C-alpha cells in the first residue's frame, strides 16, 4: 500500500541509492514496494543516463556504485523490472554498469559480448519479428543471469528463482512459436549442411539448435517428444552424421549432444534409421560407424564425449531396446550386419595395439647387432602403443563396449572372439603400466567366464589364457588395489560357481606358482575343490 520513497536520481545521491537498494534485500514486502517504485517512476532509464555521464567523465567511484545499484535491482528478482532491463533500450546500459565490478582490476566486456551474440543470432532464419525479439530477450536474460549469479554457498536455495522462471517462460513461448513455423527447421538443416556456411555461423546455429533440444528434453511433454520424432524424419539424423564428422570441436560436440537427446527421447526413430542405413548401403559412412570412429579415433582428449558416445552406441545395439522398432528376425539380421561391417572398426585399435608381430624376430648368425636393433625398435613400438595414455583410454573404452557385447550378443560375439582369438590379444594388456587398462582387460575375461559357457571354457584352457592372469596375481601379491581385488574376485567366482573344467586347469597348471600367495585362501579353496572332485570321480570309477 505504501511505496518506498526514492532519492532524486542525481550523481551525488548514488551512494544513498546504493544503500537503499541493499537495505531492502531481507524484506519481501520492501523488495516488492521498491520494485513498484522503480517501475512507476521510470527510475532505471534515469540511472542508465547517469551511467553514460560517469563513463564519459571516467568517474570510477560513480561507476562502482552504479554496478552495486544495478546488480541490487536485478537481485530484487521481479518480472516487472526484468521487462524494462532486458529491453532494447536498456540492455546495453545494464550490461555496461555490470562491467565495472569493484572486485575486478579491469572492466568487463559484456556489451561487446551481447552485441556479438545479437549479430550471430541474425543467422537464425526466423521471419516472425515478435519471435525474433523474444529470442533476443531470452539470450540477454541468460547472459545477465550467468554474470550476476553468486556462488551457491553465498545465498539461500531459490535465489533468483523468478529470473529462472522468466527465462523458462520465454523459452517455452519460443518453442511454441518455432513449432508453428513449418519452414524453420528445414531452413536450419539446409544452412547447417551448406558448405558455404561460415564456421562461426554454423556454431551459432548448432548452439541454438542444441538449446532447443535440451529445453524440449527438460519439459518432458508428450507433444515435444512427438515434435522431436518429426524432426528425425525431416532429415536431422543424416545432418547430425555429417556434422559429427567435422573438424570443428564445438560443432561436433553439439551434434553429439543432440543425438544423445534423440536417443533419449525417440530411440525407436534413431534405431529405425540405423537399421535402414544398414540394409540399404554396404559402402559409405553410416551413423553407427561415425559414432564408433569418434570413440576409437578421438583426436581431442578434451572433447570428453567418450562416455556419452558409448551410451549412444550401447543404446543403438541393445537387442532389448531394439524390440520397440523391429522384430526378432530384423534384430538378428541387423546384428549380422553389425558384426560383418562395424565390429572391426571398434576392435581395430585393440588389434593394432596387441599385434604379435613384435615377437617374430629371426636370429641371423653374426648379426646380433641387427637383431638387437630390430628387437628394441619393435619392443619400444609395443610399449608406445600399449602405454601411451590416450591410447590406453581408448582401449579401455573399447573393452567396456566389447564386454557389453559379450553379454548382449552372446551368439555373434562368441563367434567373433573365437575367430579373432580376441581374448588372447586382450590379455596382452595385463602388462600395461596403466592399471585401469589392465583392469579393463581382466573385466573382459570376467564377463566371458561369467557366462559359464563350455565352448568359452575350452577356448580358455586350450589357449592357456590363465597364464597372464596368474602372472598378474604374482606381480600384485603385495599390493592392495582394484586390480588385485578384481583378480581375487575372478578366482573366487570360479570356486563358488564350481566350474570343474576351469578349477582343474588352474590347479594342474598353476598350483606351484600360486603356492607363494598363501595369504589368499581362495587358491587353497580351489585346490580343495579340485581334490574333492577328483575323489568323487575315483569313487564313480570304482
XYZ file of C-alpha atoms in Angstrom:
542
model
C 0.000 0.000 0.000
C 2.953 2.315 0.556
C 5.792 2.585 -1.934
C 9.434 3.166 -0.971
C 10.417 6.807 -1.344
C 13.254 7.080 -3.859
C 16.018 9.713 -3.628
C 16.383 12.056 -6.642
C 18.343 10.320 -9.412
C 21.457 12.512 -9.239
C 25.190 11.811 -9.237
C 25.826 12.959 -5.668
C 22.981 10.691 -4.406
C 24.343 7.447 -5.888
C 25.706 6.281 -2.502
C 22.294 6.834 -0.920
C 20.555 4.926 -3.751
C 23.001 2.014 -3.429
C 22.389 1.833 0.306
C 18.606 1.836 -0.214
C 18.745 -0.991 -2.779
C 20.926 -3.084 -0.460
C 18.807 -2.421 2.646
C 15.585 -3.992 1.305
C 17.162 -7.383 0.454
C 15.920 -9.172 3.594
C 12.329 -7.870 3.480
C 9.974 -9.400 0.909
C 7.422 -6.571 1.211
C 10.036 -3.827 0.906
C 11.508 -5.539 -2.163
C 8.074 -5.518 -3.824
C 7.493 -1.909 -2.780
C 10.892 -0.788 -4.139
C 10.352 -2.657 -7.427
C 6.984 -0.929 -7.953
C 8.513 2.460 -7.173
C 11.366 1.912 -9.652
C 8.875 0.893 -12.338
C 6.336 3.630 -11.751
C 8.886 6.454 -11.662
C 10.848 5.256 -14.725
C 13.902 5.170 -12.485
C 16.030 2.598 -14.367
C 16.392 4.681 -17.598
C 17.415 7.650 -15.420
C 20.125 5.553 -13.744
C 21.422 4.466 -17.151
C 21.695 8.116 -18.226
C 23.866 8.726 -15.153
C 25.974 5.737 -16.240
C 26.720 7.424 -19.572
C 27.734 10.595 -17.728
C 30.041 8.699 -15.325
C 31.618 6.649 -18.110
C 32.270 9.747 -20.227
C 33.843 11.515 -17.234
C 35.721 8.301 -16.219
C 34.197 8.612 -12.749
C 35.331 5.212 -11.396
C 33.716 5.690 -7.957
C 30.360 6.503 -9.557
C 30.675 3.530 -11.929
C 31.364 1.160 -8.991
C 28.267 2.499 -7.184
C 26.162 2.005 -10.335
C 27.398 -1.594 -10.535
C 26.137 -2.187 -6.964
C 22.830 -0.444 -7.720
C 22.069 -2.314 -10.976
C 23.092 -5.674 -9.533
C 20.979 -4.929 -6.446
C 17.959 -4.138 -8.655
C 18.438 -7.458 -10.501
C 18.657 -9.208 -7.114
C 15.149 -7.883 -6.320
C 14.131 -10.697 -8.733
C 10.954 -9.042 -10.084
C 9.496 -9.620 -13.563
C 8.281 -6.014 -13.926
C 11.919 -4.891 -13.693
C 13.283 -7.627 -15.988
C 10.971 -6.485 -18.783
C 12.496 -2.996 -18.554
C 16.120 -4.016 -18.038
C 16.204 -6.603 -20.859
C 14.507 -4.315 -23.383
C 16.316 -2.986 -26.469
C 16.529 0.476 -24.914
C 18.123 -0.588 -21.608
C 20.031 -3.846 -22.044
C 23.356 -2.339 -23.174
C 23.269 0.218 -20.358
C 22.577 -2.555 -17.804
C 25.427 -4.665 -19.242
C 27.684 -1.575 -19.174
C 27.021 -0.971 -15.474
C 27.841 -4.644 -14.738
C 31.231 -4.229 -16.444
C 32.513 -2.061 -13.577
C 32.722 -4.637 -10.797
C 34.862 -3.172 -7.972
C 36.416 -6.621 -7.463
C 37.921 -6.631 -10.979
C 41.150 -4.879 -11.895
C 39.858 -4.144 -15.408
C 36.283 -3.567 -16.670
C 34.484 -6.495 -18.350
C 33.357 -6.781 -21.992
C 29.660 -7.553 -21.515
C 28.330 -5.052 -24.096
C 30.680 -6.355 -26.746
C 29.643 -9.937 -25.976
C 25.917 -9.100 -26.146
C 26.385 -7.314 -29.478
C 28.268 -10.334 -30.796
C 25.500 -12.687 -29.636
C 22.848 -10.493 -31.282
C 24.827 -10.381 -34.530
C 25.317 -14.145 -34.588
C 21.629 -14.749 -33.888
C 20.800 -12.965 -37.136
C 21.788 -16.195 -38.935
C 18.772 -17.975 -37.382
C 16.124 -17.974 -40.149
C 13.095 -16.581 -38.251
C 10.551 -14.439 -40.085
C 8.247 -13.508 -37.175
C 9.640 -10.232 -35.654
C 7.967 -10.858 -32.267
C 9.504 -14.328 -32.043
C 12.917 -12.969 -33.018
C 12.588 -10.296 -30.313
C 11.671 -12.966 -27.757
C 14.788 -14.984 -28.718
C 16.998 -11.908 -28.249
C 15.405 -11.179 -24.875
C 15.883 -14.758 -23.645
C 19.546 -14.727 -24.742
C 20.156 -11.432 -22.923
C 18.465 -12.695 -19.766
C 20.566 -15.870 -19.814
C 23.774 -13.925 -20.240
C 22.968 -11.470 -17.429
C 21.932 -14.376 -15.183
C 25.298 -16.053 -15.802
C 27.316 -12.989 -14.777
C 25.322 -11.977 -11.678
C 24.597 -15.411 -10.146
C 26.693 -15.731 -6.958
C 28.302 -18.889 -5.611
C 25.649 -21.343 -4.330
C 27.111 -21.162 -0.826
C 26.657 -17.384 -0.655
C 22.852 -17.307 -0.901
C 19.867 -19.423 0.046
C 18.278 -22.004 -2.243
C 15.850 -20.495 -4.743
C 17.799 -17.244 -5.094
C 16.811 -15.536 -8.387
C 14.044 -18.119 -8.876
C 11.860 -15.528 -10.623
C 14.630 -14.884 -13.150
C 14.842 -18.645 -13.775
C 11.082 -18.760 -14.311
C 11.234 -15.692 -16.582
C 13.851 -17.389 -18.808
C 11.951 -20.705 -18.857
C 8.705 -18.957 -19.768
C 10.452 -17.116 -22.611
C 11.904 -20.371 -23.918
C 8.512 -22.063 -23.779
C 6.997 -19.261 -25.873
C 9.900 -19.567 -28.343
C 9.401 -23.331 -28.527
C 5.714 -22.992 -29.310
C 6.428 -20.319 -31.920
C 9.042 -22.476 -33.659
C 6.711 -25.463 -33.741
C 4.110 -23.399 -35.589
C 6.631 -22.353 -38.251
C 6.802 -25.368 -40.595
C 9.636 -23.935 -42.673
C 12.000 -23.059 -39.833
C 13.809 -26.333 -39.163
C 14.169 -27.366 -42.822
C 15.844 -23.956 -43.336
C 18.167 -24.549 -40.345
C 19.165 -28.019 -41.581
C 19.825 -26.595 -45.062
C 22.149 -23.934 -43.594
C 23.975 -26.482 -41.441
C 24.713 -28.754 -44.404
C 25.594 -25.947 -46.798
C 29.361 -25.935 -47.413
C 29.304 -22.137 -47.863
C 28.013 -21.540 -44.313
C 30.766 -19.847 -42.300
C 32.186 -21.698 -39.296
C 31.012 -19.115 -36.760
C 27.502 -19.087 -38.224
C 27.338 -22.880 -38.101
C 28.491 -22.870 -34.465
C 25.793 -20.352 -33.526
C 23.098 -22.359 -35.328
C 24.249 -25.523 -33.570
C 24.273 -23.762 -30.219
C 20.705 -22.538 -30.758
C 19.551 -25.945 -32.011
C 21.179 -27.728 -29.070
C 19.488 -25.355 -26.586
C 16.161 -26.012 -28.283
C 16.602 -29.796 -27.939
C 17.848 -29.508 -24.344
C 14.868 -27.364 -23.354
C 12.497 -29.775 -25.070
C 14.114 -32.593 -23.103
C 13.693 -30.660 -19.839
C 9.978 -30.024 -20.433
C 9.237 -33.744 -20.878
C 5.945 -33.052 -22.629
C 4.398 -35.600 -24.942
C 3.841 -33.079 -27.711
C 7.537 -32.141 -27.672
C 8.557 -35.798 -27.906
C 6.387 -36.134 -30.980
C 7.982 -33.000 -32.410
C 11.485 -34.404 -31.942
C 10.337 -37.598 -33.650
C 9.064 -35.491 -36.560
C 12.434 -33.699 -36.683
C 14.175 -37.040 -37.048
C 12.034 -37.710 -40.124
C 12.887 -34.294 -41.611
C 16.494 -35.383 -42.156
C 18.011 -34.435 -38.828
C 19.924 -37.720 -38.457
C 21.811 -37.521 -41.787
C 22.659 -33.911 -40.902
C 23.997 -34.938 -37.477
C 26.072 -37.689 -39.094
C 27.709 -35.107 -41.350
C 28.270 -32.624 -38.506
C 29.804 -35.288 -36.235
C 32.470 -35.808 -38.902
C 33.561 -32.159 -38.930
C 36.885 -30.936 -37.551
C 35.195 -28.140 -35.558
C 35.149 -29.409 -31.964
C 32.205 -27.211 -30.896
C 30.049 -28.334 -33.810
C 30.954 -31.988 -33.268
C 30.253 -31.759 -29.543
C 26.864 -30.077 -30.081
C 25.895 -32.675 -32.725
C 26.761 -35.459 -30.260
C 24.613 -33.801 -27.564
C 21.657 -33.530 -29.953
C 21.996 -37.186 -30.978
C 22.048 -38.080 -27.290
C 18.765 -36.185 -26.756
C 17.204 -38.002 -29.709
C 18.326 -41.390 -28.396
C 16.823 -40.482 -25.016
C 13.565 -39.159 -26.484
C 12.977 -41.150 -29.620
C 15.254 -44.189 -29.594
C 12.946 -46.152 -31.887
C 13.239 -43.500 -34.638
C 17.056 -43.469 -34.399
C 17.264 -47.275 -34.409
C 14.915 -47.422 -37.384
C 17.226 -45.026 -39.263
C 20.345 -47.039 -38.314
C 18.772 -50.342 -39.398
C 17.534 -48.801 -42.641
C 21.055 -47.483 -43.350
C 22.490 -50.935 -42.690
C 20.084 -52.590 -45.144
C 20.436 -50.008 -47.911
C 24.172 -49.385 -48.267
C 27.244 -51.534 -47.862
C 29.624 -48.715 -48.706
C 29.849 -45.202 -47.316
C 29.898 -43.911 -43.767
C 26.902 -44.799 -41.649
C 25.780 -43.131 -38.434
C 26.789 -46.083 -36.270
C 30.232 -46.161 -37.950
C 30.680 -42.449 -37.249
C 29.872 -42.981 -33.549
C 32.404 -45.827 -33.326
C 35.075 -43.771 -35.123
C 34.635 -40.904 -32.668
C 35.124 -43.339 -29.770
C 38.188 -45.070 -31.240
C 39.878 -42.246 -33.156
C 39.152 -39.233 -30.981
C 41.961 -36.715 -31.717
C 40.810 -34.349 -28.960
C 41.175 -35.767 -25.422
C 39.490 -32.634 -24.053
C 36.384 -33.425 -26.105
C 35.229 -35.516 -23.142
C 32.370 -37.121 -25.062
C 33.506 -40.756 -24.873
C 31.047 -41.790 -22.150
C 28.204 -40.070 -23.968
C 29.132 -41.732 -27.284
C 29.425 -45.117 -25.579
C 25.944 -44.725 -24.090
C 24.601 -43.841 -27.543
C 26.252 -46.886 -29.141
C 25.064 -49.251 -26.395
C 21.504 -47.973 -26.809
C 21.649 -48.470 -30.594
C 22.925 -52.078 -30.443
C 20.949 -53.250 -27.392
C 18.601 -56.019 -28.631
C 16.104 -55.415 -25.825
C 15.735 -51.759 -26.756
C 15.520 -52.630 -30.464
C 12.304 -54.573 -29.896
C 10.373 -51.282 -29.890
C 11.341 -50.709 -33.546
C 11.947 -54.185 -35.005
C 11.079 -57.881 -34.874
C 13.419 -60.592 -33.588
C 14.327 -61.572 -37.152
C 15.166 -57.955 -38.104
C 17.304 -57.586 -34.968
C 19.233 -60.767 -35.824
C 19.770 -59.502 -39.379
C 20.998 -56.158 -38.026
C 23.467 -57.892 -35.694
C 24.716 -59.945 -38.655
C 25.437 -56.670 -40.466
C 26.976 -55.082 -37.358
C 29.416 -57.969 -36.890
C 30.138 -58.107 -40.598
C 30.873 -54.373 -41.135
C 31.159 -52.410 -37.905
C 32.732 -54.540 -35.172
C 36.090 -54.479 -36.975
C 36.103 -50.665 -36.738
C 35.550 -50.966 -32.984
C 38.270 -53.567 -32.397
C 40.849 -52.058 -34.808
C 42.792 -50.094 -32.124
C 42.778 -53.139 -29.808
C 44.091 -55.472 -32.511
C 46.697 -52.909 -33.587
C 47.965 -52.347 -30.036
C 48.251 -56.067 -29.279
C 49.796 -57.194 -32.556
C 52.119 -60.167 -32.142
C 54.419 -59.086 -34.984
C 56.976 -57.797 -32.447
C 57.543 -61.406 -31.295
C 58.555 -62.573 -34.758
C 62.308 -61.870 -34.679
C 64.616 -64.061 -36.741
C 68.127 -64.939 -35.469
C 70.844 -64.487 -38.053
C 74.413 -65.648 -37.325
C 76.926 -62.798 -36.817
C 74.062 -60.307 -36.980
C 73.464 -59.857 -33.282
C 73.538 -56.045 -33.531
C 70.918 -56.098 -36.280
C 68.761 -58.445 -34.200
C 69.086 -56.258 -31.105
C 68.217 -53.142 -33.097
C 65.004 -54.657 -34.527
C 64.054 -56.142 -31.158
C 64.499 -52.804 -29.401
C 62.570 -50.815 -32.037
C 59.647 -53.266 -32.129
C 59.525 -53.634 -28.348
C 59.586 -49.834 -27.973
C 56.728 -49.614 -30.501
C 54.657 -52.077 -28.478
C 55.244 -50.145 -25.265
C 54.278 -46.913 -27.010
C 51.057 -48.418 -28.360
C 50.028 -50.001 -25.091
C 51.261 -47.408 -22.613
C 50.525 -44.101 -24.324
C 47.869 -42.637 -22.004
C 45.449 -41.524 -24.702
C 45.687 -44.898 -26.441
C 45.143 -46.620 -23.089
C 41.949 -44.614 -22.520
C 40.632 -45.520 -25.974
C 41.426 -49.210 -25.421
C 39.652 -49.156 -22.043
C 36.551 -47.707 -23.725
C 36.699 -50.347 -26.463
C 36.961 -53.142 -23.886
C 33.982 -51.790 -21.971
C 31.905 -51.869 -25.159
C 33.124 -55.361 -26.034
C 32.179 -56.520 -22.530
C 28.692 -55.164 -23.195
C 28.594 -57.135 -26.459
C 29.660 -60.351 -24.682
C 26.535 -60.191 -22.519
C 24.051 -58.786 -25.038
C 25.146 -60.523 -28.271
C 26.078 -63.961 -26.938
C 25.889 -65.846 -30.248
C 27.529 -63.268 -32.539
C 30.201 -62.199 -30.051
C 31.228 -65.775 -29.272
C 31.886 -66.457 -32.960
C 33.856 -63.210 -33.272
C 36.019 -63.830 -30.173
C 36.889 -67.374 -31.230
C 37.635 -66.445 -34.843
C 39.844 -63.485 -33.920
C 41.402 -65.097 -30.820
C 40.313 -61.847 -29.190
C 40.725 -62.799 -25.538
C 44.380 -63.759 -26.028
C 45.037 -60.405 -27.714
C 43.224 -58.572 -24.933
C 45.181 -60.232 -22.128
C 48.419 -58.766 -23.542
C 47.184 -55.531 -21.946
C 47.503 -57.060 -18.466
C 51.130 -55.883 -18.590
C 50.218 -52.247 -19.258
C 51.632 -49.726 -16.795
C 48.141 -48.167 -16.691
C 46.313 -50.258 -14.108
C 42.889 -49.106 -15.345
C 43.670 -50.691 -18.729
C 44.865 -53.941 -17.159
C 41.671 -53.909 -15.085
C 39.549 -53.432 -18.238
C 41.243 -56.439 -19.866
C 40.580 -58.551 -16.761
C 36.919 -57.460 -16.636
C 36.512 -58.531 -20.257
C 37.716 -62.026 -19.325
C 35.487 -61.983 -16.230
C 32.404 -61.294 -18.379
C 33.281 -64.252 -20.614
C 33.829 -66.617 -17.668
C 30.639 -65.303 -16.054
C 28.600 -66.844 -18.891
C 29.820 -70.342 -17.808
C 29.852 -71.394 -21.447
C 31.628 -74.707 -22.184
C 32.936 -73.512 -25.549
C 34.488 -70.433 -23.960
C 35.982 -72.572 -21.166
C 37.599 -74.959 -23.674
C 38.947 -71.968 -25.604
C 40.486 -70.510 -22.422
C 42.107 -73.741 -21.250
C 43.323 -74.845 -24.680
C 44.996 -71.465 -25.200
C 46.405 -71.411 -21.633
C 44.846 -67.950 -21.230
C 45.087 -68.003 -17.435
C 48.865 -67.580 -17.649
C 48.842 -63.725 -17.953
C 46.220 -63.603 -15.194
C 48.327 -65.722 -12.819
C 51.374 -63.602 -13.688
C 49.365 -60.516 -12.724
C 48.499 -62.163 -9.380
C 52.188 -62.815 -8.698
C 53.159 -59.264 -9.722
C 50.492 -57.771 -7.428
C 50.882 -60.166 -4.492
C 51.993 -57.440 -2.063
C 49.707 -54.695 -3.317
C 46.182 -53.841 -2.277
C 44.475 -52.170 -5.221
C 41.473 -52.538 -7.538
C 43.353 -54.848 -9.884
C 44.299 -57.182 -7.037
C 40.697 -57.214 -5.768
C 39.367 -57.976 -9.262
C 41.867 -60.839 -9.650
C 40.787 -62.383 -6.357
C 37.107 -61.965 -7.278
C 37.657 -63.823 -10.564
C 39.182 -66.864 -8.866
C 36.599 -66.723 -6.069
C 33.803 -66.726 -8.663
C 35.244 -69.849 -10.306
C 35.471 -71.561 -6.897
C 31.982 -70.544 -5.716
C 30.258 -71.304 -9.023
C 32.012 -74.685 -9.114
C 33.248 -74.691 -12.722
C 35.197 -78.006 -12.601
C 36.836 -77.597 -16.008
C 38.482 -74.294 -15.033
C 39.239 -75.406 -11.462
C 41.137 -78.441 -12.758
C 43.037 -76.351 -15.326
C 44.142 -73.753 -12.742
C 45.243 -76.300 -10.114
C 47.026 -78.628 -12.551
C 48.939 -75.847 -14.300
C 49.450 -73.082 -11.722
C 49.224 -74.562 -8.209
C 53.013 -74.411 -7.701
C 53.197 -70.775 -8.793
C 50.266 -69.795 -6.572
C 51.716 -71.544 -3.513
C 53.648 -68.347 -2.746
C 50.390 -66.385 -2.358
C 49.472 -68.072 0.919
C 47.618 -65.166 2.484
C 44.786 -65.619 -0.055
C 42.577 -68.554 0.943
C 40.857 -68.666 -2.466
C 43.669 -70.656 -4.073
C 43.676 -73.207 -1.261
C 39.918 -73.424 -1.735
C 40.390 -74.154 -5.437
C 42.846 -76.917 -4.594
C 40.413 -78.421 -2.076
C 37.603 -78.229 -4.621
C 39.826 -79.970 -7.195
C 40.750 -82.796 -4.801
C 37.101 -83.318 -3.824
C 36.097 -83.516 -7.478
C 38.909 -85.991 -8.157
C 37.862 -88.189 -5.214
C 34.283 -88.255 -6.468
C 35.433 -89.285 -9.943
C 37.573 -92.098 -8.469
C 34.604 -93.358 -6.455
C 32.459 -93.409 -9.589
C 35.165 -95.335 -11.446
C 35.461 -97.844 -8.583
